[in-house]
Coordinates of C-alpha atoms in Angstrom, one line a residue:
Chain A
X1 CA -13.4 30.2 13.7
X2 CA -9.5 30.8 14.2
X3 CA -7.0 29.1 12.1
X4 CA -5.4 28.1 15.6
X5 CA -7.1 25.2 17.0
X6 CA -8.2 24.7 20.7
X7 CA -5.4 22.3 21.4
X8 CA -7.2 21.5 24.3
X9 CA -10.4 20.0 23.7
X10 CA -11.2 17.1 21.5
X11 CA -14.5 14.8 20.2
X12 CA -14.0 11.4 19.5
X13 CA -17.3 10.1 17.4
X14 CA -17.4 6.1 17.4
X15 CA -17.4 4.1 20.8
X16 CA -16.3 0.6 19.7
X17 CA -13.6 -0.9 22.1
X18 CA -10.6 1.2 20.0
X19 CA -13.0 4.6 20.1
X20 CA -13.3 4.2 23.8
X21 CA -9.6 3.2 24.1
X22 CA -9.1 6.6 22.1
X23 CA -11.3 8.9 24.7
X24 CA -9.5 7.3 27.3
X25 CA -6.3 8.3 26.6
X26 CA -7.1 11.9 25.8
X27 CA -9.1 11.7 28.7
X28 CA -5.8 11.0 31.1
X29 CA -3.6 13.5 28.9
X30 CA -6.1 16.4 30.8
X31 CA -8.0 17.3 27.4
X32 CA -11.4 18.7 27.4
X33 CA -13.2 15.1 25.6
X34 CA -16.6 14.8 24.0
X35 CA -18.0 11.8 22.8
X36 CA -20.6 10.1 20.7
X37 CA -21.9 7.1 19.5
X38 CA -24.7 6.1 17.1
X39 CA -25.7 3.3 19.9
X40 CA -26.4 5.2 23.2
X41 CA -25.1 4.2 26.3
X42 CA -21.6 3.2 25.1
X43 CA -20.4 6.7 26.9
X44 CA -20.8 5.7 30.0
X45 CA -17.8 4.8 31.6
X46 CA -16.1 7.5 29.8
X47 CA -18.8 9.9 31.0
X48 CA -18.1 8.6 34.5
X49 CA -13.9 9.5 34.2
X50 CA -14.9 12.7 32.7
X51 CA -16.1 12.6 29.6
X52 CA -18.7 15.0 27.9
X53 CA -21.3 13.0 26.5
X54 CA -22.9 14.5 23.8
X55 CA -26.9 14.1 22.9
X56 CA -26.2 14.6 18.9
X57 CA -23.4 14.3 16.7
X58 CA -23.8 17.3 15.5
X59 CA -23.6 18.6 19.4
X60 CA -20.5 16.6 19.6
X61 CA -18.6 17.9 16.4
X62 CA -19.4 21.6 17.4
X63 CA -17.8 21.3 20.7
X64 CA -14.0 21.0 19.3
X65 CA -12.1 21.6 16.7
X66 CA -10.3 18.4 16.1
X67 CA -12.7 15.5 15.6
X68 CA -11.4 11.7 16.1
X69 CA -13.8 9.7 13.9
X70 CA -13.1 5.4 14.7
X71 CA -16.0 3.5 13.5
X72 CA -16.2 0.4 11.6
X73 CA -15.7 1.2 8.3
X74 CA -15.8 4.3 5.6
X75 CA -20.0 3.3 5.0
X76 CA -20.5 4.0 9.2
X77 CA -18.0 6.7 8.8
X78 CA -20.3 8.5 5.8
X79 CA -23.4 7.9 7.5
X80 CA -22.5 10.0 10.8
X81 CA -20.5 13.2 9.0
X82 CA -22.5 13.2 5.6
X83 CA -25.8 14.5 7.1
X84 CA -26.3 17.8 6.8
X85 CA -26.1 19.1 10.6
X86 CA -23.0 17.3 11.2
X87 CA -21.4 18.6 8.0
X88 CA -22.5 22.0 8.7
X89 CA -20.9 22.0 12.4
X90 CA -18.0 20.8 10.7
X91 CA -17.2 23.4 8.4
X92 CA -13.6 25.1 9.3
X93 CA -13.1 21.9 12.2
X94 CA -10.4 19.0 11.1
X95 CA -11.7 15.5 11.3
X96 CA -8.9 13.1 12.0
X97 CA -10.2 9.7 10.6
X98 CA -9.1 6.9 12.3
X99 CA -11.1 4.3 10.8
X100 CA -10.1 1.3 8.9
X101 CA -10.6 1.1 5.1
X102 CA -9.0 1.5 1.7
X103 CA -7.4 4.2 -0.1
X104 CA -9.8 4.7 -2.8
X105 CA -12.3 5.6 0.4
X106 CA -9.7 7.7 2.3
X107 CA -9.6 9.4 -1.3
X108 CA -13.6 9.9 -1.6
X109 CA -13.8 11.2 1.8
X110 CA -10.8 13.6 1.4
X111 CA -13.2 15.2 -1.7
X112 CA -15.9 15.3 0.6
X113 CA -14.1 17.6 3.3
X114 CA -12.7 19.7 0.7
X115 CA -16.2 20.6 -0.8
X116 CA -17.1 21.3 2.5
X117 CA -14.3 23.5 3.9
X118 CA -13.6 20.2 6.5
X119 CA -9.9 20.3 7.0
X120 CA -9.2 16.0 6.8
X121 CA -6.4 14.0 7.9
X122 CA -6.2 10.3 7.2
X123 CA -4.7 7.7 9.4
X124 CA -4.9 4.0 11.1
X125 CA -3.6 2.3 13.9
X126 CA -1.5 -0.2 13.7
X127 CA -1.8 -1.5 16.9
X128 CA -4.1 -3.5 19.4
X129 CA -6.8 -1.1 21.9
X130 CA -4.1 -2.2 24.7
X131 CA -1.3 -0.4 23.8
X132 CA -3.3 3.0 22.9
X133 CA -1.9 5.6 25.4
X134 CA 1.2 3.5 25.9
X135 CA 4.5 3.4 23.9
X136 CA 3.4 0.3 22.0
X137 CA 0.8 2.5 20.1
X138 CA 1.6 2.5 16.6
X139 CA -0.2 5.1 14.2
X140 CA 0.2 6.3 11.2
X141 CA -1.3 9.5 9.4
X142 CA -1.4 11.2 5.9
X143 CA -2.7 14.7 4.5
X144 CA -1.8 17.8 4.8
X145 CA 1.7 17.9 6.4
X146 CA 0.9 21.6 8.4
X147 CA -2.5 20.4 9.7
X148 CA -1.0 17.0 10.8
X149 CA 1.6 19.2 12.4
X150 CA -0.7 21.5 13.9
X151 CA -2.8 18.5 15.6
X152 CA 0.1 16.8 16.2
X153 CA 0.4 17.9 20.3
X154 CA -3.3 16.4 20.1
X155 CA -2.5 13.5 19.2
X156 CA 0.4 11.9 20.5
X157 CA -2.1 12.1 23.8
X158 CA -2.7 8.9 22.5
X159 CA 0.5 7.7 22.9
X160 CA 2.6 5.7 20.9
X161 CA 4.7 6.7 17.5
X162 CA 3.1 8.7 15.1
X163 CA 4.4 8.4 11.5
X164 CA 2.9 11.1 8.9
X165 CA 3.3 9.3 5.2
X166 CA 3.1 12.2 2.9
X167 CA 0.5 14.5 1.8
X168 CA -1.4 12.0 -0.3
X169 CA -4.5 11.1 2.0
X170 CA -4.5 7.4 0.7
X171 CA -0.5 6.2 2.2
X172 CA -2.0 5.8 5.8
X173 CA -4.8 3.4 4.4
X174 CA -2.5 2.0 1.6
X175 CA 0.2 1.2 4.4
X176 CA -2.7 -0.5 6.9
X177 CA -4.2 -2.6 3.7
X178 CA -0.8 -3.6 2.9
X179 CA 0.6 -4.3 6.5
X180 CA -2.5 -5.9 7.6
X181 CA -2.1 -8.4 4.6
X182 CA 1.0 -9.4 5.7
X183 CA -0.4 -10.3 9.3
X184 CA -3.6 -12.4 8.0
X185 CA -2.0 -14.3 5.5
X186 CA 0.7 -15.3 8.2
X187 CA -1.8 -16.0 10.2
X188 CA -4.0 -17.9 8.1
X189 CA -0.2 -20.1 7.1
X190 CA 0.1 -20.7 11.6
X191 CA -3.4 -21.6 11.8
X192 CA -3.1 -24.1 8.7
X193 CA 0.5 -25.6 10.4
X194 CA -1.0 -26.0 13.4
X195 CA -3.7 -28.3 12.3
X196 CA -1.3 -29.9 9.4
X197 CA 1.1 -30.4 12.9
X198 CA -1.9 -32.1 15.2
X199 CA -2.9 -34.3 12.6
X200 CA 1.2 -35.5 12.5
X201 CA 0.7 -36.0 16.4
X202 CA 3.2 -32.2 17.0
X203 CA 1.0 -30.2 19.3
X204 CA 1.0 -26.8 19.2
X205 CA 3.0 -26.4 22.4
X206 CA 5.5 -28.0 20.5
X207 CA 5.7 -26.6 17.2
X208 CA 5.2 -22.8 18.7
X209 CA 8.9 -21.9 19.5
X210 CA 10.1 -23.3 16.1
X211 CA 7.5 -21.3 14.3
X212 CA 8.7 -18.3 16.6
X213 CA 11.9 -19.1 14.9
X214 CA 10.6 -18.6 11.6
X215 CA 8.6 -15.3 12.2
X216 CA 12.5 -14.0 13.4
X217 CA 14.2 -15.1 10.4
X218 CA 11.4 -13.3 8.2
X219 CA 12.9 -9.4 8.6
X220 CA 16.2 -9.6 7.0
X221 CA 14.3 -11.7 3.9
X222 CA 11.6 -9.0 3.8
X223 CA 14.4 -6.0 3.6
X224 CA 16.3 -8.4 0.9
X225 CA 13.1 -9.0 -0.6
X226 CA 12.0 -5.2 -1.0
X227 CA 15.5 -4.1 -2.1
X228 CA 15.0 -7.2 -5.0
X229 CA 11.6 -6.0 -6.1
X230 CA 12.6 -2.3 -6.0
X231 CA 15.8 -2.8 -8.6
X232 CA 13.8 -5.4 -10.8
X233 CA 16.1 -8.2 -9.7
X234 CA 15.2 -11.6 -8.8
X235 CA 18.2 -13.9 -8.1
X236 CA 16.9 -17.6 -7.4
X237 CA 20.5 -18.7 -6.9
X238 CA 20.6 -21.8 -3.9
X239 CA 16.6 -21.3 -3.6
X240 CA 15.0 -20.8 -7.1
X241 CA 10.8 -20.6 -6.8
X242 CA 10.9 -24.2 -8.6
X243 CA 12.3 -25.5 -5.1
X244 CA 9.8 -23.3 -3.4
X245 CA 7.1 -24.6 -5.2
X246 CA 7.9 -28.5 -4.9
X247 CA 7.9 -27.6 -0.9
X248 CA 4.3 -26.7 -1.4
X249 CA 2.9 -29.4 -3.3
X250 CA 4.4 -31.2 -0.2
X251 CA 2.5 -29.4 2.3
X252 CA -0.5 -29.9 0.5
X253 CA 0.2 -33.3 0.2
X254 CA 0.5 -33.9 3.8
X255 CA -2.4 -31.8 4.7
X256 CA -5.0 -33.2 2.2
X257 CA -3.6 -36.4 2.9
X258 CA -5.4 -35.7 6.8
X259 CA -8.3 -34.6 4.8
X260 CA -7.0 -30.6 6.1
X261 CA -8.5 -28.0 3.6
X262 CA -5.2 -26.3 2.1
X263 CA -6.9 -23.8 -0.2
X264 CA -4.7 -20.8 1.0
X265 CA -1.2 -23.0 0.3
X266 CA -3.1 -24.1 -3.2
X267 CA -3.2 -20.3 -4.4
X268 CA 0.2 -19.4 -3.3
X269 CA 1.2 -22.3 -5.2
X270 CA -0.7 -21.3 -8.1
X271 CA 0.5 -18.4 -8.0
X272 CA 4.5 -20.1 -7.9
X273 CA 3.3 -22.2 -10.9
X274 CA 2.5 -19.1 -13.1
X275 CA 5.8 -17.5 -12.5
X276 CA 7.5 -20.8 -13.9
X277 CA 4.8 -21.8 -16.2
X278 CA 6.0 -17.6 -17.2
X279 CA 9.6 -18.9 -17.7
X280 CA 10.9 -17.6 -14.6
X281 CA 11.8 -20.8 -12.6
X282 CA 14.9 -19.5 -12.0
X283 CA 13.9 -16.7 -10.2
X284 CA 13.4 -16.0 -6.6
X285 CA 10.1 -16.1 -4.5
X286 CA 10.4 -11.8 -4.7
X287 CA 9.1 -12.7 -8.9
X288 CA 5.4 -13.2 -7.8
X289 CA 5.4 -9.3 -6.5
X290 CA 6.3 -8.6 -10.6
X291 CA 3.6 -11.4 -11.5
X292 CA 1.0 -9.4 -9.6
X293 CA 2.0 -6.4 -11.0
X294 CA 1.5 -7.2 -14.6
X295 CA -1.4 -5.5 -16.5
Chain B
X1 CA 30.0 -55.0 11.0
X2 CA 30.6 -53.7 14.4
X3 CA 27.6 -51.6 15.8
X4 CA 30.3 -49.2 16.9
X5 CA 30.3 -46.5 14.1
X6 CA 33.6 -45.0 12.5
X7 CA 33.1 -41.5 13.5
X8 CA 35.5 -40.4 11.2
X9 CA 34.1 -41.3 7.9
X10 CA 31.2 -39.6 6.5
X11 CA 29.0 -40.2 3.0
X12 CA 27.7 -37.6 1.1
X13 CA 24.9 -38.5 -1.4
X14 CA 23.4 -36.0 -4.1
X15 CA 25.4 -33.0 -4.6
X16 CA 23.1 -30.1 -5.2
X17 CA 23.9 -26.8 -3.5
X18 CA 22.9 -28.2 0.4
X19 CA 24.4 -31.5 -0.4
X20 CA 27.9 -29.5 -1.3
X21 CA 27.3 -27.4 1.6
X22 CA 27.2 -30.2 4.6
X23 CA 30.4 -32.0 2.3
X24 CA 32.1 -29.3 2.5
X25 CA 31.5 -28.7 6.3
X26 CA 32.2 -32.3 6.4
X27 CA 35.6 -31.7 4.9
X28 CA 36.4 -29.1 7.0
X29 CA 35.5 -31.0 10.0
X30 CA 38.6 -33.4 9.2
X31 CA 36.0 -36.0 8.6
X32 CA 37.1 -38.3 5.8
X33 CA 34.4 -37.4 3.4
X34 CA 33.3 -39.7 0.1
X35 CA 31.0 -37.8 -2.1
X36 CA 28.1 -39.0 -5.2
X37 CA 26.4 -37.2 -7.3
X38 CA 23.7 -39.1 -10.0
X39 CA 25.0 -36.7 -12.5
X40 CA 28.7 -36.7 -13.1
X41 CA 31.1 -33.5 -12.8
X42 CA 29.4 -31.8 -9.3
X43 CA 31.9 -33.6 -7.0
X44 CA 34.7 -31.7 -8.3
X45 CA 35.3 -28.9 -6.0
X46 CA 35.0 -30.8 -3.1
X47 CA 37.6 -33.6 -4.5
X48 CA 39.9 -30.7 -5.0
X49 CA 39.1 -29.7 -1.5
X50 CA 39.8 -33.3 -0.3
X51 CA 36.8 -35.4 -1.1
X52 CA 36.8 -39.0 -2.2
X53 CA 34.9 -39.6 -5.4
X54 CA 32.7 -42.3 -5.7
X55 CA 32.5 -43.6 -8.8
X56 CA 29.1 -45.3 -8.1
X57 CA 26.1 -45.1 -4.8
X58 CA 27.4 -48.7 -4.0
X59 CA 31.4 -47.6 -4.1
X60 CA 30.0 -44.5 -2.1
X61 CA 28.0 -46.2 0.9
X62 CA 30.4 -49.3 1.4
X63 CA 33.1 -46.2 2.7
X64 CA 31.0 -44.9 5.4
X65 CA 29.5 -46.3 8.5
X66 CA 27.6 -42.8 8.4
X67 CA 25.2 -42.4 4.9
X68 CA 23.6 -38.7 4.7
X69 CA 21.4 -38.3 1.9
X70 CA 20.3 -34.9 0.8
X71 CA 18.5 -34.6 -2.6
X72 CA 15.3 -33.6 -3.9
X73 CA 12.7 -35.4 -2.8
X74 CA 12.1 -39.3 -1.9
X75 CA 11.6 -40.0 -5.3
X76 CA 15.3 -39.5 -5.9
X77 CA 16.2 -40.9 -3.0
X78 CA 14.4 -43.9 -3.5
X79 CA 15.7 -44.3 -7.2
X80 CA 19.3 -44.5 -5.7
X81 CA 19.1 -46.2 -2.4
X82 CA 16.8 -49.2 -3.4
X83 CA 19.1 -50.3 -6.0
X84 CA 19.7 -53.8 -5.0
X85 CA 23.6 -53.2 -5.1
X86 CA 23.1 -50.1 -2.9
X87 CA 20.4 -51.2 -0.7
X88 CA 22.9 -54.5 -0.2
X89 CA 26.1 -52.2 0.8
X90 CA 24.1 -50.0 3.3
X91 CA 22.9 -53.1 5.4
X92 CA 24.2 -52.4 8.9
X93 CA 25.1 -49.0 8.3
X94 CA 23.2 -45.5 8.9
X95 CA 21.4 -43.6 7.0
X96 CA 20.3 -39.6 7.9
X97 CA 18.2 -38.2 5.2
X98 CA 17.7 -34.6 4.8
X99 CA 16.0 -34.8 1.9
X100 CA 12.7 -32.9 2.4
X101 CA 9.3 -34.3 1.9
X102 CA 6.3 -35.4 3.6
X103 CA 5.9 -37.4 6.6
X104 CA 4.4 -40.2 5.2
X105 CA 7.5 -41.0 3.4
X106 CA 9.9 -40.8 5.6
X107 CA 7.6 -43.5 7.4
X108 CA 7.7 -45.7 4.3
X109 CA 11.7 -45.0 4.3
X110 CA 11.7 -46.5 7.0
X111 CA 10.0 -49.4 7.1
X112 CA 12.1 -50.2 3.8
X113 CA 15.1 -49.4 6.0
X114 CA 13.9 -52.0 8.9
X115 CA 13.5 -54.4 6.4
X116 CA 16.8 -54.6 4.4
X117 CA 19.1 -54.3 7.6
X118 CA 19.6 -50.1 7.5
X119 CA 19.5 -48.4 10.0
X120 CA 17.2 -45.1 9.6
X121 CA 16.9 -41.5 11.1
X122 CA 15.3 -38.9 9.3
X123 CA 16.0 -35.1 9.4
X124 CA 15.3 -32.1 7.9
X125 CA 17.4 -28.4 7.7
X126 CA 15.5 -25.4 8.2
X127 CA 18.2 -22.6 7.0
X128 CA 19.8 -21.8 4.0
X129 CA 23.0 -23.8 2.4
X130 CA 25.0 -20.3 3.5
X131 CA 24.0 -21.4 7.2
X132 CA 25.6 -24.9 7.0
X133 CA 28.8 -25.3 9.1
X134 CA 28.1 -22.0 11.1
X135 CA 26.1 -21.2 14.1
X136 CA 23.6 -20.1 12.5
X137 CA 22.6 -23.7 10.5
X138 CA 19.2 -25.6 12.6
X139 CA 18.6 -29.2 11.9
X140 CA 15.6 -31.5 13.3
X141 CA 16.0 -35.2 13.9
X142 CA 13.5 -38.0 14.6
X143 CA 13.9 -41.4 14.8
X144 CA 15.8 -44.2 17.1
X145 CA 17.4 -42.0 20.3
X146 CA 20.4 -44.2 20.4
X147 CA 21.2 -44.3 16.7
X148 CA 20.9 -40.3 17.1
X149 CA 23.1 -40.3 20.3
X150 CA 25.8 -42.3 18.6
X151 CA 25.9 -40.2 15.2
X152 CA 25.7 -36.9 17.4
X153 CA 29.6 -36.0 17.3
X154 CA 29.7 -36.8 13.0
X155 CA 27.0 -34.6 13.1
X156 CA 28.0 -31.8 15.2
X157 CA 30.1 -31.1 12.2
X158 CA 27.3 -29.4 10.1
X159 CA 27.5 -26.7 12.7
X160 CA 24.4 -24.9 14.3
X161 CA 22.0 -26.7 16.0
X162 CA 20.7 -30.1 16.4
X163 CA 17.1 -31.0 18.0
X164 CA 15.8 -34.9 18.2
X165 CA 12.2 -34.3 18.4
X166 CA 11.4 -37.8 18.9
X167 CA 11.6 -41.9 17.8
X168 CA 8.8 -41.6 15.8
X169 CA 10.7 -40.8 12.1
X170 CA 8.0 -39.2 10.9
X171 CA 8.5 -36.2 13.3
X172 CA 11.1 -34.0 11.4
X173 CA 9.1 -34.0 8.5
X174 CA 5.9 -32.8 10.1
X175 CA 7.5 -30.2 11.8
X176 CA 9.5 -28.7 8.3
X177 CA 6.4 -28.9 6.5
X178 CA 4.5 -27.4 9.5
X179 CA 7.3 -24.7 9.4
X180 CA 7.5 -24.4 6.0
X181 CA 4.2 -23.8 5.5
X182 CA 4.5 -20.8 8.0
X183 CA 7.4 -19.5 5.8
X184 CA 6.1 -19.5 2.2
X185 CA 2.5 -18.6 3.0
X186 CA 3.8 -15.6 4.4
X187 CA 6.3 -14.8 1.9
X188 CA 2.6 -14.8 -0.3
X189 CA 1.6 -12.3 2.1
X190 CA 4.4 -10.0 1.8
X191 CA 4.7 -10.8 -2.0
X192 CA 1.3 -9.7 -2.5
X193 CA 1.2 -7.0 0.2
X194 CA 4.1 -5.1 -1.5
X195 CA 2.2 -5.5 -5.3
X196 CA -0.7 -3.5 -3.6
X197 CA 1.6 -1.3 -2.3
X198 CA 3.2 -0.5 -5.3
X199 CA -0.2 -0.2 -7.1
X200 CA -1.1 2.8 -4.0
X201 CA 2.3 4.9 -4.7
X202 CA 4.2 3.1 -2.0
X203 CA 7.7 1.9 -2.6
X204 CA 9.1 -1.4 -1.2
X205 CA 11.6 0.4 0.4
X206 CA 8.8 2.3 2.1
X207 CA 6.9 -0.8 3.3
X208 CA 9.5 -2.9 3.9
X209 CA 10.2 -1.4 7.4
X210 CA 7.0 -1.7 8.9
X211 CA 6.4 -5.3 7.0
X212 CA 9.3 -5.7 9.6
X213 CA 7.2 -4.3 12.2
X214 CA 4.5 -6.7 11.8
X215 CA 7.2 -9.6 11.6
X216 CA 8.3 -8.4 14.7
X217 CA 4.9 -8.9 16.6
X218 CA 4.6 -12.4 15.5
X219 CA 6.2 -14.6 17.9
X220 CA 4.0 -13.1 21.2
X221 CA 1.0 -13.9 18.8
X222 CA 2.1 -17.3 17.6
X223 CA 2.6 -18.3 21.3
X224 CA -0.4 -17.1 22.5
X225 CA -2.4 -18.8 19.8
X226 CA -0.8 -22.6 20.5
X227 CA -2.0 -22.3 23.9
X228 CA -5.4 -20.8 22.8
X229 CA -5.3 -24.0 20.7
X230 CA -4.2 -26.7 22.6
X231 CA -6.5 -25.3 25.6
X232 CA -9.4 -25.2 22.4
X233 CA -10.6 -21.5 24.2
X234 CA -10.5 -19.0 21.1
X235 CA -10.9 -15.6 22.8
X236 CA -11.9 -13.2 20.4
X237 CA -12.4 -10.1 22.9
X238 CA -11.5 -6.8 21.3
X239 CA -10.5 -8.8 18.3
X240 CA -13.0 -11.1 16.9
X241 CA -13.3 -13.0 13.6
X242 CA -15.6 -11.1 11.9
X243 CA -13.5 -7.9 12.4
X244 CA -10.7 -9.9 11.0
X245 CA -13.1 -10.8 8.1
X246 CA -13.8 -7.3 7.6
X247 CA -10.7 -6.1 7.2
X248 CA -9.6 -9.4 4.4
X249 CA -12.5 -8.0 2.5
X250 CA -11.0 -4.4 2.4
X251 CA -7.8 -6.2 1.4
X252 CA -9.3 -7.7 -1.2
X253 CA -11.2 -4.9 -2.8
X254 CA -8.2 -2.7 -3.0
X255 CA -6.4 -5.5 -4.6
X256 CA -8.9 -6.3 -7.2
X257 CA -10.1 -2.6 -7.9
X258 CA -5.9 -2.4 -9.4
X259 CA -6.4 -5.5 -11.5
X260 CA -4.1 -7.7 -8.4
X261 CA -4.8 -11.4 -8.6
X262 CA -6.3 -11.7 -4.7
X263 CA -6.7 -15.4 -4.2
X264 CA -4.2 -16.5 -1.4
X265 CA -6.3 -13.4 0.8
X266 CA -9.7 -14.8 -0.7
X267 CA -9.4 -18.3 0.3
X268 CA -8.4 -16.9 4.0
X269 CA -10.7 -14.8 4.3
X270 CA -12.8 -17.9 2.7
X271 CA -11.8 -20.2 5.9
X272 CA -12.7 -17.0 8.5
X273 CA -16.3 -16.8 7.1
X274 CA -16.6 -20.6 7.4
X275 CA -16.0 -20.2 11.5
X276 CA -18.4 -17.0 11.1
X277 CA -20.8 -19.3 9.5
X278 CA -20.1 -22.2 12.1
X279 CA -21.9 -19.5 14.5
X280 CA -18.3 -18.9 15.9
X281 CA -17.8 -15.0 14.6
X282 CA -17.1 -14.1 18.4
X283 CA -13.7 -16.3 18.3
X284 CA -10.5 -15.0 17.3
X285 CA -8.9 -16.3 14.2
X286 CA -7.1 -19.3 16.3
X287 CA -10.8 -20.9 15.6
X288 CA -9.3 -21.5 12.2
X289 CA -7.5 -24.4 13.2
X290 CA -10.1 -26.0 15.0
X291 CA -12.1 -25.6 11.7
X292 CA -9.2 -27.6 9.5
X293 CA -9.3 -30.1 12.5
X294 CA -12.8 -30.9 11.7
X295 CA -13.7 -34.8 10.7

């Protein structure tokens, strides 16, 4: 097998609603698109715009060089490439994995490739099945920088920024884990306000553009947040985590007082309380990144 | 005492850093501005600057038509304005209290208020004491629409911007701890989110800009999700609960396999696999507030 990939064709393995998205969109830039799933029948739209739908796996892998792989997790992920026909038509290929997981799993299956001469990239997506082959697509990748660059023309087929991380093959799974907390726990603090807000008689047509208002203030205090935990540095000065923490026993006053479970408010208050029970009271909010971090 | 208000007088109690900041706003307003403090010595700037010092809460209240409180909590606002001598001086005059706390005691406020003669709005400031006097300051008001109309130009002083979200007092308070309940459990998200981070290699300075990113996708989300709420439809196509479950279990497991206290993620991902268990793990993660709403 050449060095130089077939730039052309490409096999996306896993047809869940973002692998389908992802045959799509190579499927309109013009390339040559195989495509499998564990489930049969999942291929045939695609099949129907195109598509080469492929009886095995192992068919599937040996008909490009670059292999997308977006399943549901690193277990679903192991169970397709780790039998021995699929490894075997893999050997020399790159599988670009797509799927969601954590780093530690990016890591095991990076060992994997390597100990059988599977070139591996690392990645996730960032962004909803809608925007893939648009310019909302958000991806990001890590591993080798020259094969990312190499499959590079490949992938932006699927629209959308691409961001390589660095050559260690956990960043693209460490940035997802890490982003995608961010999103769930602000989710999980809407979905509480909005019940907390019903019970007060606020509906949630109401409350929405003021919590809107809140999600915009949030960049600025994240970029003054990251520059505080970078240096060490937690100035509390005008909004010390003592304040912040007798604004939480608040909202879990007012939402237990409506019989509203407020278990996720309860741990970031613990979690306030340690840093002063710690003798930091003084400190800013940014001190619970440092209280995490403690061994 | 006529029911006409001197507009040009203004009280100040509780000088900590937001009750210096609408002072001094006050002050530069032209407003003739009398300022208390419980504890002695943290008027003195803003005397230099102008200020009448009141030597006690009575001596303070009986030179303003317009009383705004801002300490605490209602604890210390209670302590000071249900002094009989104090509660006597305020009858017929106006109180706004920005002190934060829960709805239910602004209610209580103001049925004391009602009760001795005072007349009672509540409010609440959303932005930092470096926003007061500027554009950039947002206050909330609820309580009697007249009393609010006739105390609008005294308050137009504090700068920013001014919202009366209804009579019923309780209103501002519900909506900052709504809101603030929004903020802080996402500042545990980011708090967190960067600890993992750091634990995987990755700077803050790396994550912070796309912990912007996600910020930035927030508002579309949070609008779509009210209506999904108040229209109690929780479409979870392409994006369903248990995915979103999923993915908080990742979250966790890479936070706990580095020793990282997990438990604001594990008590959402807690409420997701109650909707999951509800039978409801086609729903999106807006069925999270109909579970909290649950009698």
């Amino acid at each position: 097998m050449s060095t130089y990939s077939d730039q052309s064709a490409v096999t996306v393995l896993g047809l869940g609603p973002m692998g389908r998205a992802l045959a799509g969109a190579f499927l309109d830039a013009g390339l040559r698109t195989t495509v499998w799933n564990r489930t049969p029948g999942r291929d045939r739209e695609l099949v129907a715009r195109g598509a080469v739908g492929a009886g095995s796996a192992e068919e599937a892998v040996a008909a490009s060089d670059l292999v997308v792989v977006c399943v549901v997790n690193y277990d679903a992920a192991d169970s397709v490439l780790r039998r021995d026909a699929v490894t075997g038509a893999l050997k020399g290929r790159t599988v670009v994995n797509l799927t969601a997981d954590t780093p530690d799993r990016a890591r095991d299956t990076a060992s994997w490739a390597a100990a059988h001469g599977v070139r591996y990239l690392d990645g996730a997506i960032m962004t909803p099945t809608t925007t893939i082959g648009t310019p909302h697509a958000v991806f990001i990748h890590s591993g080798p920088e020259d094969l990312y660059q190499e499959h590079r023309p490949a992938l932006a087929a699927l629209g959308g920024t691409h961001t390589h991380l660095g050559e260690e093959i956990g960043r693209a799974a460490a940035y997802d884990i890490a982003l995608l907390d961010i999103f769930w726990t602000s989710m999980a603090g809407y979905a509480h306000a909005l019940a907390v807000a019903q019970a007060e008689g606020v509906t949630p047509r109401e409350l929405a553009p003021f919590a809107q208002g809140i999600a915009a203030i949030l960049p600025p205090i994240f970029g003054e947040t990251a520059e505080n935990v970078e240096a060490g540095v937690f100035p509390g000065d005008g909004n010390p985590i003592t304040s912040a923490a007798s604004t939480m026993a608040h909202i879990i006053h007012a939402s237990e007082a409506h019989g509203i479970d407020a278990s996720v408010m309860r741990a970031t208050e613990g979690l306030a309380r340690r840093v002063i029970g710690l003798g930091h009271g003084a400190d800013d909010f940014s001190r619970v990144t440092d209280l995490l971090s403690r061994r």
